[in-house]
Amino acid sequence: ALLTPERTKRKKKRKEEDDEDAELDAAQIGLAETYHRLYAVCKLPSVQWLFLILLTYRLPTALSDNVKFLKAVEFGLSKQTTALLSPTLILPLGIIVPIAAAKIWHGSPLQQFMTAYKFRVTLVPILDVLMLLAVRSFHSSSDASSRSLFWAAVIASTGLQTIVNSLQFNAQMTFFAHRVDPAIGGSYMTLLNTAANLGGTWPSSFVMYLVGQLTVPPDCTLDETSGVEVCIGGRDAYFPLQLTFCVLGCLWIYIMRERVQHIAELPDDAWRTHLDDDDDDEADGTAMDAEHANGTVEMENGKGGLNFWKKKDDKTE
């Protein structure tokens, strides 16, 4: 019996916290109010810096993400080999890496993000270049040592790229889930994921256009005596562009590293709009004004009643 008031108080406190974290239904607040809240989210300085990070960090890695396997197929890598890599290497690593990352970084998603990004802009491009050189040199070789070098280069390049991609994606989604405002959690997550998807889409188109513009095809002629096609000249833009984007990625780390660390250290309050708090303050103010007005009326009524009875007593006397 003595614990009942304390239990009631704790239960009431938990209910209030659940009400504060409850997600608003878009059907209840309306479409206009939903977009108004998302616009308020976009005006938060923390979200604006996060947008800048999401829209720029994929540019230095766009060549490895979008052009590497196209160039490997051009150099002689069979499509059957690329299809074989997905179920045997990419899928298992995509399952194992997030589990291992949770045990290593212990809830520090942006530290995990930056660690993976350092490998993604330095070691991954080097392995990609080695893989392409191995494919061009050993794809048709039947020698055991040559085939071993070929498969080692393909597995190392594909495996490391899969690992860093999984680490960054896992860190990104974990950070989103921990920082969104619970009141509009679904819409908030959609907004951040849209920015992340856009950050991966525009570099892909830009890099494809850049490779096409800078690549010069060789001049090929048929030798009439031997019947063999001879090609001279030409320029492959992949390798100089890979070096350029590697340097660009190192510059991105140097410029944005402190900003990423700053975003990681921001409190949860920096990611919330507090629109509901303003509405509650206005409602409380209106209620206080109403109570004050009712109290004034009651006091006047009480004073009037006192005068009435005083007059009645005078008449009685």
Short mmCIF file of C-alpha atoms in Angstrom, two decimals, residues 125-309:
data_model
loop_
_atom_site.label_atom_id
_atom_site.label_comp_id
_atom_site.label_asym_id
_atom_site.label_seq_id
_atom_site.Cartn_x
_atom_site.Cartn_y
_atom_site.Cartn_z
CA PRO A 125 41.23 2.59 -55.67
CA ILE A 126 44.66 0.93 -55.52
CA LEU A 127 43.11 -2.54 -55.46
CA ASP A 128 40.75 -1.56 -58.27
CA VAL A 129 43.64 -0.55 -60.50
CA LEU A 130 45.51 -3.76 -59.68
CA MET A 131 42.39 -5.79 -60.44
CA LEU A 132 41.93 -4.16 -63.85
CA LEU A 133 45.58 -4.70 -64.72
CA ALA A 134 45.29 -8.35 -63.66
CA VAL A 135 42.12 -8.82 -65.71
CA ARG A 136 43.70 -7.29 -68.79
CA SER A 137 46.85 -9.36 -68.44
CA PHE A 138 45.67 -12.74 -67.11
CA HIS A 139 41.99 -13.18 -68.03
CA SER A 140 42.81 -15.57 -70.89
CA SER A 141 45.86 -17.17 -69.32
CA SER A 142 45.78 -20.87 -68.42
CA ASP A 143 48.86 -20.76 -66.19
CA ALA A 144 48.11 -21.59 -62.54
CA SER A 145 50.12 -18.71 -61.09
CA SER A 146 48.50 -16.23 -63.48
CA ARG A 147 45.02 -17.49 -62.63
CA SER A 148 45.85 -17.25 -58.94
CA LEU A 149 46.92 -13.63 -59.33
CA PHE A 150 43.77 -12.94 -61.35
CA TRP A 151 41.39 -14.35 -58.74
CA ALA A 152 43.31 -12.83 -55.84
CA ALA A 153 43.03 -9.37 -57.39
CA VAL A 154 39.32 -9.78 -58.17
CA ILE A 155 38.44 -11.11 -54.71
CA ALA A 156 40.56 -8.54 -52.84
CA SER A 157 39.13 -5.58 -54.76
CA THR A 158 35.51 -6.74 -54.59
CA GLY A 159 35.75 -7.90 -50.98
CA LEU A 160 37.24 -4.70 -49.59
CA GLN A 161 34.80 -2.52 -51.50
CA THR A 162 31.89 -4.58 -50.15
CA ILE A 163 33.20 -4.28 -46.59
CA VAL A 164 33.63 -0.50 -46.62
CA ASN A 165 30.29 0.01 -48.39
CA SER A 166 28.51 -2.10 -45.76
CA LEU A 167 30.28 -0.28 -42.93
CA GLN A 168 29.30 3.14 -44.23
CA PHE A 169 25.71 2.20 -45.01
CA ASN A 170 25.26 0.57 -41.61
CA ALA A 171 26.78 3.60 -39.85
CA GLN A 172 24.60 5.97 -41.85
CA MET A 173 21.33 4.19 -41.03
CA THR A 174 22.28 3.80 -37.36
CA PHE A 175 23.02 7.51 -37.06
CA PHE A 176 19.74 8.43 -38.77
CA ALA A 177 17.73 6.21 -36.44
CA HIS A 178 19.35 7.66 -33.31
CA ARG A 179 19.01 11.33 -34.26
CA VAL A 180 15.59 11.73 -35.87
CA ASP A 181 12.81 13.52 -34.05
CA PRO A 182 10.41 10.79 -32.79
CA ALA A 183 7.42 13.03 -33.42
CA ILE A 184 7.96 12.79 -37.20
CA GLY A 185 10.30 9.81 -37.31
CA GLY A 186 9.06 8.23 -40.55
CA SER A 187 9.04 11.47 -42.55
CA TYR A 188 12.38 12.50 -41.02
CA MET A 189 14.02 9.20 -42.04
CA THR A 190 12.57 9.48 -45.54
CA LEU A 191 14.02 12.97 -45.91
CA LEU A 192 17.51 11.89 -44.82
CA ASN A 193 17.45 8.76 -46.98
CA THR A 194 16.36 10.84 -49.97
CA ALA A 195 19.36 13.12 -49.48
CA ALA A 196 21.64 10.08 -49.17
CA ASN A 197 20.23 8.52 -52.35
CA LEU A 198 20.63 11.78 -54.23
CA GLY A 199 24.23 11.95 -53.01
CA GLY A 200 24.88 8.61 -54.70
CA THR A 201 22.95 9.33 -57.91
CA TRP A 202 24.40 12.57 -59.21
CA PRO A 203 28.09 11.48 -58.91
CA SER A 204 27.26 8.39 -60.96
CA SER A 205 25.89 10.42 -63.86
CA PHE A 206 28.71 12.96 -63.60
CA VAL A 207 31.45 10.30 -63.63
CA MET A 208 29.92 8.44 -66.57
CA TYR A 209 29.82 11.66 -68.55
CA LEU A 210 33.38 12.55 -67.53
CA VAL A 211 34.80 9.18 -68.54
CA GLY A 212 33.05 9.35 -71.90
CA GLN A 213 34.33 12.84 -72.61
CA LEU A 214 37.96 12.22 -71.61
CA THR A 215 38.39 8.77 -73.18
CA VAL A 216 39.89 8.82 -76.69
CA PRO A 217 39.35 5.59 -78.66
CA PRO A 218 42.36 4.18 -80.55
CA ASP A 219 42.64 4.25 -84.34
CA CYS A 220 42.32 0.70 -85.59
CA THR A 221 43.27 -0.51 -89.07
CA LEU A 222 43.31 -3.94 -90.68
CA ASP A 223 46.70 -5.20 -91.79
CA GLU A 224 46.18 -6.53 -95.31
CA THR A 225 49.13 -8.91 -95.18
CA SER A 226 48.43 -10.61 -91.88
CA GLY A 227 44.71 -9.90 -91.60
CA VAL A 228 45.14 -8.72 -87.99
CA GLU A 229 43.56 -5.54 -86.67
CA VAL A 230 46.21 -3.09 -85.45
CA CYS A 231 45.22 -0.30 -83.04
CA ILE A 232 47.38 2.69 -82.19
CA GLY A 233 46.91 5.78 -80.05
CA GLY A 234 43.91 6.39 -77.85
CA ARG A 235 43.65 7.33 -74.17
CA ASP A 236 41.90 5.51 -71.33
CA ALA A 237 40.55 8.09 -68.87
CA TYR A 238 39.88 5.62 -66.03
CA PHE A 239 43.37 5.46 -64.52
CA PRO A 240 44.13 9.23 -64.36
CA LEU A 241 40.60 9.88 -63.09
CA GLN A 242 41.03 7.26 -60.37
CA LEU A 243 44.16 9.05 -59.16
CA THR A 244 42.35 12.40 -59.26
CA PHE A 245 39.38 11.12 -57.26
CA CYS A 246 41.70 9.47 -54.74
CA VAL A 247 43.32 12.85 -54.06
CA LEU A 248 39.87 14.46 -53.94
CA GLY A 249 38.76 11.94 -51.32
CA CYS A 250 41.78 12.72 -49.15
CA LEU A 251 40.95 16.42 -49.42
CA TRP A 252 37.36 15.70 -48.42
CA ILE A 253 38.57 13.92 -45.29
CA TYR A 254 40.92 16.76 -44.43
CA ILE A 255 38.21 19.42 -44.87
CA MET A 256 35.15 17.65 -43.46
CA ARG A 257 36.67 15.49 -40.72
CA GLU A 258 36.17 18.04 -37.93
CA ARG A 259 32.66 18.84 -39.14
CA VAL A 260 31.70 15.16 -39.05
CA GLN A 261 33.11 14.91 -35.52
CA HIS A 262 31.14 18.00 -34.50
CA ILE A 263 27.91 16.52 -35.85
CA ALA A 264 28.57 13.28 -33.98
CA GLU A 265 28.89 15.17 -30.68
CA LEU A 266 25.70 17.23 -31.06
CA PRO A 267 22.95 16.46 -28.53
CA ASP A 268 19.60 15.04 -29.59
CA ASP A 269 18.05 18.46 -29.02
CA ALA A 270 19.97 19.86 -32.03
CA TRP A 271 18.05 17.54 -34.37
CA ARG A 272 14.56 18.48 -33.20
CA THR A 273 12.32 21.29 -34.39
CA HIS A 274 10.47 21.90 -31.07
CA LEU A 275 7.32 22.90 -32.92
CA ASP A 276 5.23 20.89 -30.47
CA ASP A 277 6.91 22.69 -27.55
CA ASP A 278 5.90 26.05 -29.01
CA ASP A 279 2.34 24.83 -29.46
CA ASP A 280 2.27 23.58 -25.86
CA ASP A 281 3.58 26.94 -24.60
CA GLU A 282 0.87 28.77 -26.52
CA ALA A 283 -1.78 26.40 -25.19
CA ASP A 284 -0.52 26.84 -21.63
CA GLY A 285 -0.53 30.61 -22.04
CA THR A 286 -4.10 30.55 -23.37
CA ALA A 287 -5.19 28.34 -20.49
CA MET A 288 -3.55 30.66 -17.94
CA ASP A 289 -5.27 33.67 -19.50
CA ALA A 290 -8.60 31.87 -19.35
CA GLU A 291 -8.06 30.89 -15.72
CA HIS A 292 -7.09 34.46 -14.88
CA ALA A 293 -10.22 35.79 -16.58
CA ASN A 294 -12.45 33.26 -14.81
CA GLY A 295 -10.87 34.16 -11.49
CA THR A 296 -11.55 37.85 -12.09
CA VAL A 297 -15.18 37.16 -12.91
CA GLU A 298 -15.59 35.02 -9.83
CA MET A 299 -14.05 37.73 -7.66
CA GLU A 300 -16.42 40.32 -9.13
CA ASN A 301 -19.38 38.00 -8.64
CA GLY A 302 -18.32 37.38 -5.10
CA LYS A 303 -18.03 41.11 -4.45
CA GLY A 304 -21.42 41.75 -6.00
CA GLY A 305 -23.01 39.06 -3.87
CA LEU A 306 -21.49 40.58 -0.73
CA ASN A 307 -22.94 44.01 -1.57
CA PHE A 308 -26.34 42.46 -2.26
CA TRP A 309 -26.50 40.78 1.11
#
